[in-house]
XYZ file of C-alpha atoms in Angstrom:
660
model
C 147.300 133.751 152.198
C 148.605 136.664 150.604
C 150.649 136.994 147.645
C 152.630 140.013 145.987
C 149.223 140.481 143.546
C 147.453 144.007 144.205
C 144.353 145.210 142.944
C 142.439 148.385 143.162
C 139.011 148.813 144.801
C 136.091 150.511 142.741
C 134.721 153.067 145.907
C 131.916 154.150 144.895
C 130.427 157.659 142.859
C 128.008 160.439 142.995
C 124.903 160.328 145.773
C 125.840 156.398 147.761
C 129.397 158.405 148.490
C 127.861 160.899 149.431
C 125.857 158.700 151.836
C 128.525 156.147 152.820
C 130.408 159.810 153.822
C 127.285 160.608 155.713
C 127.007 157.581 157.385
C 130.926 157.126 158.080
C 130.232 160.447 160.005
C 128.165 160.015 161.926
C 128.415 156.098 163.091
C 132.254 156.716 163.885
C 131.537 157.409 167.316
C 130.090 154.065 167.834
C 133.188 152.698 165.989
C 136.019 150.149 167.697
C 139.622 152.263 167.940
C 140.809 149.282 166.106
C 142.931 149.355 162.607
C 141.207 146.651 160.589
C 138.134 149.177 160.472
C 139.969 152.027 158.095
C 138.573 151.661 154.671
C 140.944 149.940 152.150
C 141.199 150.967 149.021
C 144.213 148.029 147.386
C 143.621 144.746 148.359
C 146.219 141.282 148.050
C 145.297 137.958 145.602
C 145.170 135.830 148.066
C 146.188 132.370 146.768
C 147.198 128.767 149.871
C 150.561 128.704 150.667
C 153.473 126.848 149.615
C 156.833 125.707 149.257
C 156.494 125.267 145.853
C 154.742 128.559 145.362
C 157.640 130.622 146.692
C 158.368 133.179 144.546
C 154.353 134.745 144.801
C 154.381 135.860 148.506
C 156.513 138.743 150.289
C 158.126 136.786 152.041
C 160.681 140.140 153.698
C 159.343 139.622 156.504
C 159.110 135.884 157.125
C 159.083 136.427 160.890
C 155.471 138.456 160.549
C 154.561 136.223 157.732
C 152.233 133.902 159.432
C 150.501 135.547 162.676
C 149.759 134.009 165.516
C 146.455 131.558 164.695
C 147.344 130.528 161.079
C 150.746 129.434 163.433
C 149.141 128.330 165.742
C 147.510 125.965 163.358
C 150.085 124.402 161.263
C 151.497 123.649 164.863
C 147.942 121.439 165.813
C 148.573 120.013 161.960
C 151.257 119.114 162.637
C 150.963 117.508 166.635
C 147.648 116.022 164.764
C 149.909 114.403 162.789
C 152.774 112.482 164.156
C 153.009 109.613 164.891
C 154.087 108.375 167.882
C 156.202 104.709 168.550
C 155.303 103.504 172.065
C 153.749 100.913 172.503
C 151.966 102.169 176.261
C 150.475 105.270 174.057
C 148.355 103.090 171.968
C 145.260 104.005 172.069
C 142.849 101.799 173.707
C 145.019 100.514 176.154
C 142.979 102.452 179.033
C 140.400 101.976 181.425
C 137.545 100.094 179.527
C 139.735 97.790 177.186
C 141.327 95.200 179.113
C 139.315 92.857 177.223
C 141.415 93.400 173.787
C 145.234 93.879 176.112
C 146.824 91.162 175.032
C 145.607 92.150 171.467
C 146.570 95.649 171.661
C 150.003 95.256 173.074
C 151.221 93.817 169.927
C 151.385 96.615 168.575
C 155.153 97.967 168.307
C 153.424 101.706 167.163
C 150.510 103.672 167.412
C 149.734 104.138 163.460
C 148.175 107.598 162.418
C 147.359 108.438 166.652
C 149.173 111.984 166.679
C 148.146 114.318 169.894
C 145.418 113.820 169.989
C 145.536 110.906 171.184
C 148.154 111.233 173.805
C 145.412 113.729 175.053
C 141.692 110.996 174.490
C 144.594 108.525 177.237
C 145.581 111.073 179.105
C 149.476 111.306 178.673
C 149.506 115.182 177.896
C 147.099 117.060 180.560
C 146.193 119.564 177.187
C 147.752 120.599 174.505
C 146.860 124.899 173.099
C 148.257 127.942 171.923
C 149.543 130.326 173.945
C 147.607 133.632 174.635
C 149.524 136.290 172.646
C 149.688 137.589 176.421
C 148.615 139.751 179.309
C 145.007 141.622 178.631
C 145.083 143.981 181.685
C 148.680 145.773 183.426
C 150.131 149.105 183.284
C 153.348 146.852 182.562
C 151.928 144.907 180.116
C 152.905 145.179 176.179
C 150.551 146.191 173.848
C 149.341 142.765 171.858
C 145.882 141.751 170.312
C 144.809 139.972 173.514
C 145.049 143.561 175.294
C 143.561 145.261 172.059
C 140.242 143.164 171.621
C 139.982 143.343 175.913
C 139.589 147.394 175.425
C 137.668 147.874 172.302
C 135.997 144.189 172.269
C 135.643 142.908 175.009
C 134.970 145.901 178.178
C 131.152 146.514 179.477
C 131.531 150.225 178.243
C 131.807 149.585 175.061
C 128.032 148.188 174.585
C 127.071 150.600 172.839
C 130.160 150.065 169.765
C 130.226 147.672 166.609
C 132.130 144.387 167.479
C 136.030 144.617 165.323
C 134.690 141.709 164.162
C 137.765 141.417 161.608
C 140.397 141.986 164.430
C 137.746 139.110 166.807
C 138.916 136.630 163.077
C 142.642 137.583 163.486
C 143.021 136.290 166.681
C 140.635 133.498 167.447
C 139.665 132.440 163.523
C 136.722 132.836 160.630
C 134.702 130.399 162.971
C 134.712 132.157 166.127
C 134.369 135.308 164.093
C 131.515 134.145 161.996
C 129.917 133.358 164.632
C 130.282 137.057 166.280
C 129.240 138.414 163.405
C 126.244 136.409 163.493
C 125.055 137.025 167.289
C 125.991 141.155 165.937
C 123.542 140.436 162.826
C 120.369 138.943 165.390
C 121.180 141.684 167.631
C 120.394 144.897 165.247
C 117.965 143.351 164.600
C 116.292 143.444 167.235
C 115.829 146.907 167.355
C 112.659 147.671 164.602
C 111.516 144.482 166.263
C 111.467 146.327 170.328
C 110.288 149.470 168.867
C 107.194 148.176 166.395
C 106.684 145.238 170.345
C 106.752 148.236 171.771
C 104.200 150.383 169.594
C 101.783 147.460 170.125
C 102.327 146.932 173.820
C 101.599 151.000 174.321
C 98.895 150.207 171.830
C 96.968 148.212 174.141
C 97.588 150.457 177.101
C 95.647 153.907 174.998
C 92.547 151.652 173.752
C 92.842 149.311 177.055
C 89.192 151.169 178.286
C 87.999 150.861 174.671
C 87.893 146.883 174.840
C 84.117 145.874 173.938
C 84.982 141.940 175.812
C 86.852 143.555 178.873
C 84.679 145.939 179.244
C 81.698 143.955 179.116
C 82.817 141.631 181.811
C 83.793 144.362 184.826
C 80.214 145.700 183.961
C 78.131 144.693 187.125
C 74.845 145.167 185.413
C 76.138 142.820 183.075
C 77.649 140.453 185.569
C 76.826 136.658 184.606
C 77.156 133.317 187.300
C 80.072 130.840 185.807
C 80.010 127.131 185.965
C 83.005 126.209 189.195
C 86.173 126.205 187.792
C 86.375 122.052 190.094
C 83.693 119.395 190.740
C 82.866 119.317 194.872
C 85.205 121.704 196.229
C 84.546 124.863 193.804
C 81.380 127.228 194.433
C 79.371 128.929 190.862
C 81.846 132.403 190.704
C 81.065 136.100 189.073
C 82.535 135.855 185.512
C 83.568 140.075 186.669
C 85.979 138.214 189.178
C 87.423 138.284 185.852
C 87.357 141.782 185.143
C 91.169 142.179 185.910
C 93.077 139.292 184.228
C 90.344 140.453 181.102
C 91.523 143.994 180.541
C 95.380 142.931 181.326
C 94.941 140.309 178.725
C 93.473 143.496 175.990
C 97.433 144.573 176.558
C 99.148 141.316 175.010
C 96.063 140.597 172.265
C 94.463 143.394 170.922
C 94.202 144.083 166.650
C 96.926 145.064 166.915
C 98.625 141.984 168.153
C 97.863 140.284 164.310
C 100.482 143.056 162.227
C 103.350 141.920 164.356
C 102.973 137.871 164.406
C 103.079 138.841 159.837
C 105.908 141.445 160.763
C 108.380 138.800 162.894
C 107.379 136.420 160.455
C 108.932 139.116 157.565
C 111.333 140.055 159.833
C 112.994 136.261 160.170
C 112.902 135.679 156.909
C 114.414 139.461 156.035
C 116.772 138.019 158.809
C 117.850 135.138 156.903
C 118.132 136.649 153.974
C 120.809 139.760 155.656
C 123.145 137.481 157.650
C 123.048 135.422 153.991
C 124.414 138.669 152.896
C 126.277 139.701 154.700
C 128.227 136.571 155.294
C 129.202 136.491 151.739
C 130.817 139.839 152.347
C 133.457 138.455 155.336
C 133.846 135.111 153.026
C 135.192 137.703 150.039
C 136.824 139.864 152.849
C 138.099 137.064 154.445
C 139.254 135.321 152.039
C 136.694 132.288 151.603
C 135.538 132.522 149.196
C 136.937 129.422 147.137
C 137.911 127.329 150.590
C 135.626 124.491 149.819
C 138.612 122.606 147.917
C 140.965 122.962 151.275
C 137.944 121.697 153.189
C 137.522 118.856 151.329
C 140.888 117.662 151.287
C 141.123 118.561 155.123
C 137.538 117.428 156.682
C 137.784 113.504 156.221
C 141.135 113.835 158.432
C 139.757 110.859 161.362
C 138.853 111.468 165.104
C 140.811 109.565 167.492
C 138.140 107.357 168.800
C 137.486 106.680 166.134
C 141.164 105.053 164.777
C 140.960 103.469 168.168
C 138.034 102.093 167.208
C 138.821 100.893 163.700
C 142.170 99.330 164.994
C 140.351 97.579 167.961
C 138.004 95.989 165.082
C 141.668 95.001 162.861
C 143.461 93.329 165.641
C 140.047 91.201 166.143
C 140.014 90.428 162.483
C 143.916 90.016 162.897
C 143.851 87.300 165.652
C 140.355 85.719 164.151
C 143.256 85.516 160.930
C 145.767 83.854 162.816
C 144.239 81.647 164.083
C 142.264 80.039 160.795
C 145.456 79.614 159.844
C 147.292 77.029 162.810
C 144.178 75.246 162.838
C 145.945 74.251 158.594
C 148.401 72.986 157.796
C 150.869 75.731 157.255
C 152.484 76.591 153.518
C 156.138 77.262 152.645
C 156.484 80.845 152.526
C 159.934 83.377 151.870
C 160.656 83.446 155.711
C 161.623 88.070 155.265
C 158.637 88.313 153.525
C 156.490 87.226 156.082
C 158.929 89.896 158.366
C 158.189 92.595 155.924
C 154.248 91.018 155.734
C 153.691 91.661 159.654
C 155.996 94.565 160.095
C 153.092 97.200 157.489
C 150.898 94.844 159.150
C 151.007 98.027 161.933
C 150.002 101.101 159.505
C 148.001 99.308 156.563
C 145.639 97.546 158.548
C 143.238 100.774 159.971
C 143.362 101.518 156.371
C 141.893 98.648 155.143
C 139.356 98.175 157.761
C 136.025 100.872 158.433
C 133.787 100.390 160.388
C 129.711 99.694 159.370
C 126.253 100.628 159.932
C 126.077 96.693 162.184
C 129.852 97.940 164.404
C 126.872 100.729 165.509
C 124.003 99.626 165.323
C 124.440 99.245 169.318
C 125.351 102.769 169.175
C 122.019 103.280 167.359
C 119.700 102.191 169.339
C 120.706 103.355 171.984
C 120.215 106.793 170.589
C 116.790 106.219 169.959
C 115.742 104.051 173.093
C 117.524 106.934 175.092
C 116.485 109.790 172.148
C 112.774 108.278 172.903
C 112.718 108.291 176.632
C 114.051 111.333 177.014
C 111.331 113.049 175.122
C 108.716 111.124 176.970
C 110.500 112.884 180.454
C 109.710 116.069 179.161
C 106.152 115.796 178.158
C 105.576 113.288 181.603
C 106.805 116.108 183.886
C 104.203 118.729 181.920
C 101.293 116.005 183.034
C 103.059 116.025 186.141
C 102.745 120.260 185.748
C 99.290 119.428 184.894
C 98.339 117.406 187.842
C 99.584 119.886 189.965
C 97.131 122.973 188.818
C 94.619 121.670 188.596
C 95.362 119.954 192.003
C 96.063 123.396 193.837
C 93.168 125.011 192.254
C 90.596 122.567 193.665
C 93.185 123.237 197.517
C 92.536 127.459 196.796
C 89.353 127.580 195.624
C 88.467 125.791 199.251
C 89.838 128.489 201.339
C 87.939 130.660 203.666
C 90.168 134.040 202.693
C 88.303 136.024 199.182
C 91.064 136.985 198.694
C 92.780 133.334 197.556
C 90.124 133.041 195.985
C 89.857 136.119 194.262
C 93.439 135.325 192.644
C 93.372 131.936 192.215
C 93.814 131.866 188.315
C 97.867 133.643 189.430
C 99.044 132.183 191.885
C 98.015 128.344 189.959
C 99.394 129.929 187.145
C 102.781 131.508 188.378
C 103.712 128.870 190.331
C 103.368 126.350 187.474
C 105.175 128.435 185.299
C 108.266 128.688 188.204
C 108.537 124.677 188.381
C 108.664 124.759 184.607
C 111.220 126.504 184.668
C 113.408 125.602 187.283
C 113.039 122.034 186.036
C 113.740 123.099 181.581
C 117.252 125.127 183.534
C 118.129 121.295 185.222
C 117.247 118.968 182.124
C 118.798 121.023 179.236
C 121.452 120.740 181.566
C 121.395 117.083 181.855
C 119.594 116.787 177.966
C 122.926 118.467 176.858
C 125.654 115.654 178.468
C 122.848 112.745 177.284
C 123.411 114.539 173.507
C 127.347 114.515 174.050
C 127.251 110.974 175.330
C 125.082 109.809 172.847
C 127.172 110.793 170.115
C 130.927 109.907 171.839
C 128.951 105.451 171.638
C 128.590 106.374 167.957
C 132.730 107.215 167.367
C 131.457 109.407 163.895
C 134.590 109.776 161.944
C 135.309 112.923 161.470
C 134.583 116.217 163.985
C 132.469 117.822 161.262
C 130.233 114.197 161.201
C 130.736 115.048 165.313
C 129.818 118.437 165.516
C 126.905 117.998 163.273
C 125.190 114.937 164.865
C 125.710 116.207 168.511
C 123.967 119.703 167.593
C 120.602 117.705 165.941
C 120.342 115.522 169.052
C 120.916 119.239 171.492
C 119.261 121.065 170.057
C 116.283 118.686 169.651
C 116.246 117.831 173.904
C 116.664 121.803 174.696
C 113.276 121.708 171.608
C 111.233 120.222 173.221
C 112.052 121.082 176.736
C 111.531 124.019 176.367
C 109.044 124.434 174.116
C 106.464 122.168 174.970
C 104.952 123.305 178.839
C 104.886 126.679 176.056
C 102.521 124.616 173.254
C 100.347 122.721 175.883
C 99.347 126.234 176.458
C 99.025 127.288 173.491
C 97.132 124.414 171.197
C 95.598 122.464 173.649
C 94.839 123.747 177.162
C 91.042 124.972 177.218
C 90.549 122.586 173.629
C 89.574 119.604 175.476
C 87.398 120.566 178.705
C 84.578 119.056 177.743
C 80.484 120.683 178.279
C 79.464 120.470 182.059
C 77.391 117.719 183.006
C 80.058 115.790 180.799
C 83.925 116.748 181.334
C 86.840 115.149 180.231
C 88.699 114.000 183.548
C 92.339 112.809 183.554
C 92.840 109.494 185.333
C 89.040 110.088 186.530
C 89.829 112.187 189.504
C 91.316 115.236 187.936
C 88.980 117.418 185.877
C 91.153 119.126 182.576
C 92.002 122.736 183.206
C 89.642 125.604 181.583
C 91.066 129.501 179.730
C 90.029 131.913 181.625
C 87.547 133.106 180.349
C 89.521 136.485 177.540
C 91.552 132.723 176.383
C 94.827 131.830 177.292
C 96.424 134.142 176.120
C 97.968 136.567 179.261
C 98.452 132.634 180.581
C 100.847 132.264 177.841
C 102.558 135.480 178.098
C 102.927 134.909 181.776
C 104.308 131.407 180.148
C 106.350 132.898 178.275
C 108.020 135.745 180.086
C 109.409 134.084 183.166
C 110.209 130.680 181.056
C 112.305 133.204 178.519
C 113.629 135.848 181.354
C 114.348 133.695 182.914
C 115.960 131.138 181.336
C 118.554 134.266 179.962
C 119.321 135.761 183.612
C 119.928 132.665 185.502
C 121.035 130.348 182.532
C 122.167 132.124 180.136
C 124.525 134.756 181.832
C 124.259 133.804 185.272
C 125.306 129.777 185.067
C 128.353 131.703 181.803
C 130.206 134.064 185.029
C 130.148 132.074 188.247
C 131.279 128.492 187.199
C 133.843 129.615 184.589
C 134.565 131.556 187.531
C 134.897 129.199 189.991
C 135.698 126.145 188.122
C 138.791 128.359 187.145
C 139.403 129.548 191.578
C 139.457 125.665 192.691
C 142.332 125.173 190.045
C 144.332 128.069 191.167
C 143.538 126.030 194.641
C 144.150 122.811 193.124
C 147.514 124.109 191.594
C 148.664 126.114 195.457
C 148.795 123.356 196.965
C 150.796 120.995 194.580
C 153.440 124.100 194.142
C 155.452 125.514 196.713
C 154.971 127.846 199.115
C 156.393 130.295 197.138
C 153.234 129.499 195.573
C 152.340 133.230 195.021
C 155.664 134.631 194.070
C 155.524 131.676 191.363
C 152.638 132.876 190.003
C 153.681 136.444 189.120
C 156.875 134.629 187.257
C 155.155 131.944 185.460
C 156.076 131.209 182.344
C 152.943 132.378 179.591
C 151.118 128.617 179.609
C 151.780 127.749 183.017
C 149.145 130.592 182.826
C 146.409 129.094 179.921
C 146.339 126.403 182.094
C 144.634 127.536 184.879
C 141.413 129.254 182.453
C 138.381 126.766 181.802
C 139.026 124.783 178.512
C 137.375 126.027 175.360
C 134.414 123.613 174.921
C 133.354 125.158 171.182
C 130.286 126.914 169.768
C 126.839 124.584 170.472
C 126.618 125.768 174.009
C 127.197 129.428 172.315
C 124.917 129.215 169.741
C 122.201 126.870 170.749
C 120.838 129.820 173.627
C 120.643 131.852 170.815
C 118.385 129.600 168.463
C 116.646 128.687 171.915
C 116.109 132.750 172.242
C 115.473 133.153 168.310
C 112.493 130.743 169.218
C 111.167 132.482 172.138
C 111.068 136.326 169.600
C 109.983 134.212 166.987
C 107.682 130.869 167.636
C 105.163 132.815 170.546
C 106.016 136.494 169.463
C 101.315 137.133 169.354
C 101.389 136.474 172.949
C 104.494 138.433 173.737
C 105.341 141.389 171.754
C 107.392 142.319 174.566
C 109.729 139.451 173.939
C 112.561 141.127 171.316
C 112.573 143.870 173.451
C 114.515 141.736 176.638
C 115.934 139.078 174.386
C 117.297 142.868 172.158
C 119.380 144.017 176.613
C 120.076 140.669 177.158
C 122.374 139.502 173.572
C 123.722 143.387 174.531
C 125.256 142.263 177.217
C 125.572 138.444 175.877
C 127.871 139.623 172.982
C 130.008 141.555 175.767
C 130.041 138.573 178.574
C 130.599 136.342 175.330
C 133.979 138.426 175.223
C 135.108 138.471 178.193
C 134.529 134.599 178.296
C 137.459 133.542 175.125
C 139.649 137.036 176.275
C 139.983 136.757 179.776
C 138.902 133.261 180.653
C 139.291 130.215 178.089
C 142.165 128.869 176.672
C 143.007 130.505 173.574
C 141.483 127.814 171.116
C 142.000 126.591 167.820
C 141.393 128.246 164.814
C 139.602 126.961 162.783
C 138.579 128.091 158.694
C 134.903 128.209 158.169
C 132.850 130.367 155.602
C 129.317 129.269 157.082
C 127.973 128.756 160.299
C 127.257 125.755 159.461
C 123.807 123.856 160.279
C 122.531 126.304 162.901
C 121.421 128.180 159.323
C 119.237 124.816 158.512
C 118.294 124.966 162.221
C 117.078 129.136 161.668
C 115.119 127.952 158.442
C 112.876 126.371 159.903
C 111.893 127.431 162.749
C 111.609 130.822 161.053
C 108.850 128.378 158.318
C 107.610 126.649 161.995
C 106.866 130.382 162.843
C 105.226 131.766 160.571
C 103.140 127.961 161.102
C 102.036 129.038 164.250
C 101.997 132.859 164.585
C 99.602 132.401 162.244
C 97.377 129.601 164.755
C 97.387 131.640 168.208
C 96.652 134.831 166.256
C 93.433 132.939 165.655
C 93.033 131.057 168.091
C 93.679 134.591 170.456
C 91.178 136.581 168.268
C 89.115 133.759 168.788
C 89.403 133.274 172.445
C 88.149 129.730 173.752
C 85.525 129.085 172.210
């Protein structure tokens, strides 16, 4: 918290001051109209608040010293550490734990469990901080939520900067850092989009000067090609692939190689730019000395972990009692024995911990499940390959010349749509599977739970999203064989070949449809439609349970009742995940689709306001969490950036070299 001690912030002088002044005037129309964006010349020194050192802080206005976000965090910590005293509220009495109910019912204390255990056991339906008030309406009192709705969560302010300081003030540092990262990523897409459009326009301008496509389209040098499949396919002329060859030049030209190098450098620059922005936010938000506080809080065990430890300790105690019954009892002090028994309920879980032996079944299940899911993804890709081969053979027998001439485009487009549908469905399944696998591991802390969940979900979704694209980029056309000695799948399906102009055009179609389809359907329609549908269902359910004057009651209901109808906050993992997958599309295979950064930019402009609107209007207010970085996501971004360098070098070399 800020203390009474204040210090002056040194301002830039000379030429830098003039440049900053000019930039401030230029960017003033796109700055949000909030107080936090005004330049500050004085800053208060911050120090961890404690009752013993109240004299350091300015407590002249005690009601506003802690803002609503900080008060909610304090209340949540108190509730989390408050012990309950009823045996029926003890963890482990729910479904699936009937065998241990006799042991657990002997406990008259919940030990360390607070509000988290009561929520997990269904004693309370929900626990959440309240929003500051309504966000729309003429008679609504002005508050931070209304200000965020007007200056951040409205589509009409899409061209403005985000009020990141106000977002942090209302939702906490962790959510503030997510939107700050998303804003930096979107800004960095602007130069990448401009260069990508220039590369595309260069391809359009030089399409008539491309010698390979001109030779393929030259009727005087027409070459007869071998059949693309056995028995049903006939010989064909190379000039029939003229349109495909000309179209592939739009994305496969000398400028593409430059663009691949540019995007590899862009990814590295983006990471360094974000590190700089993150350090500036750490200073501005007083997070520079956050490590000590984080170390103290991060070891707080999760309710599920403590429940498992309690189960284990009770079993251990039960075994010990059985042993004592079978051995002759020694004369002991009864009063001393009673004290030990009373203290056991509190201290028992401190002595017992979950070892790797306790978690081995969960680890084994995790390994087998992940291997199985990856195998399912590969099997689906193989199924789509067989579909393409068989469909191409079937269309080759068609009597219509127009159908036969467009076999490649038809097969590619339908196969990519099938891939898109499967990817979207499996993404939802893999998200649920990753959460279930993480739960059965029973991680000790929330941080450990989140990191394990992120790793599993990213691994499964990475394989699911990129496997079809990796196949076209690196494997298709490599294992075809030669006339008289072709390679077959299951001894009946001949491996498919690339088009005469190479596989890059097909890779472009695959990448564009999957990327745009995921952004349009999964990232936007799902985010808008599903929360609204759930909210409507909860409204109908409450209306059935409430009296006849439900509409009148809704008008005068309390804040906690209004917030209860909103969707619970499910964490930032889905938000980060969709952006990280998009980052992979933009950097890994950008040589085949230079317009990818442009479409990502357009999507993110909408995505920022869509997420903002969701947080302000559709979700319950989350408990504010302090964080000084984006966590494991930064390491994932670095990994994708390094992988992008390798793939773009290989991809551009393959594109320029062609299938031969």
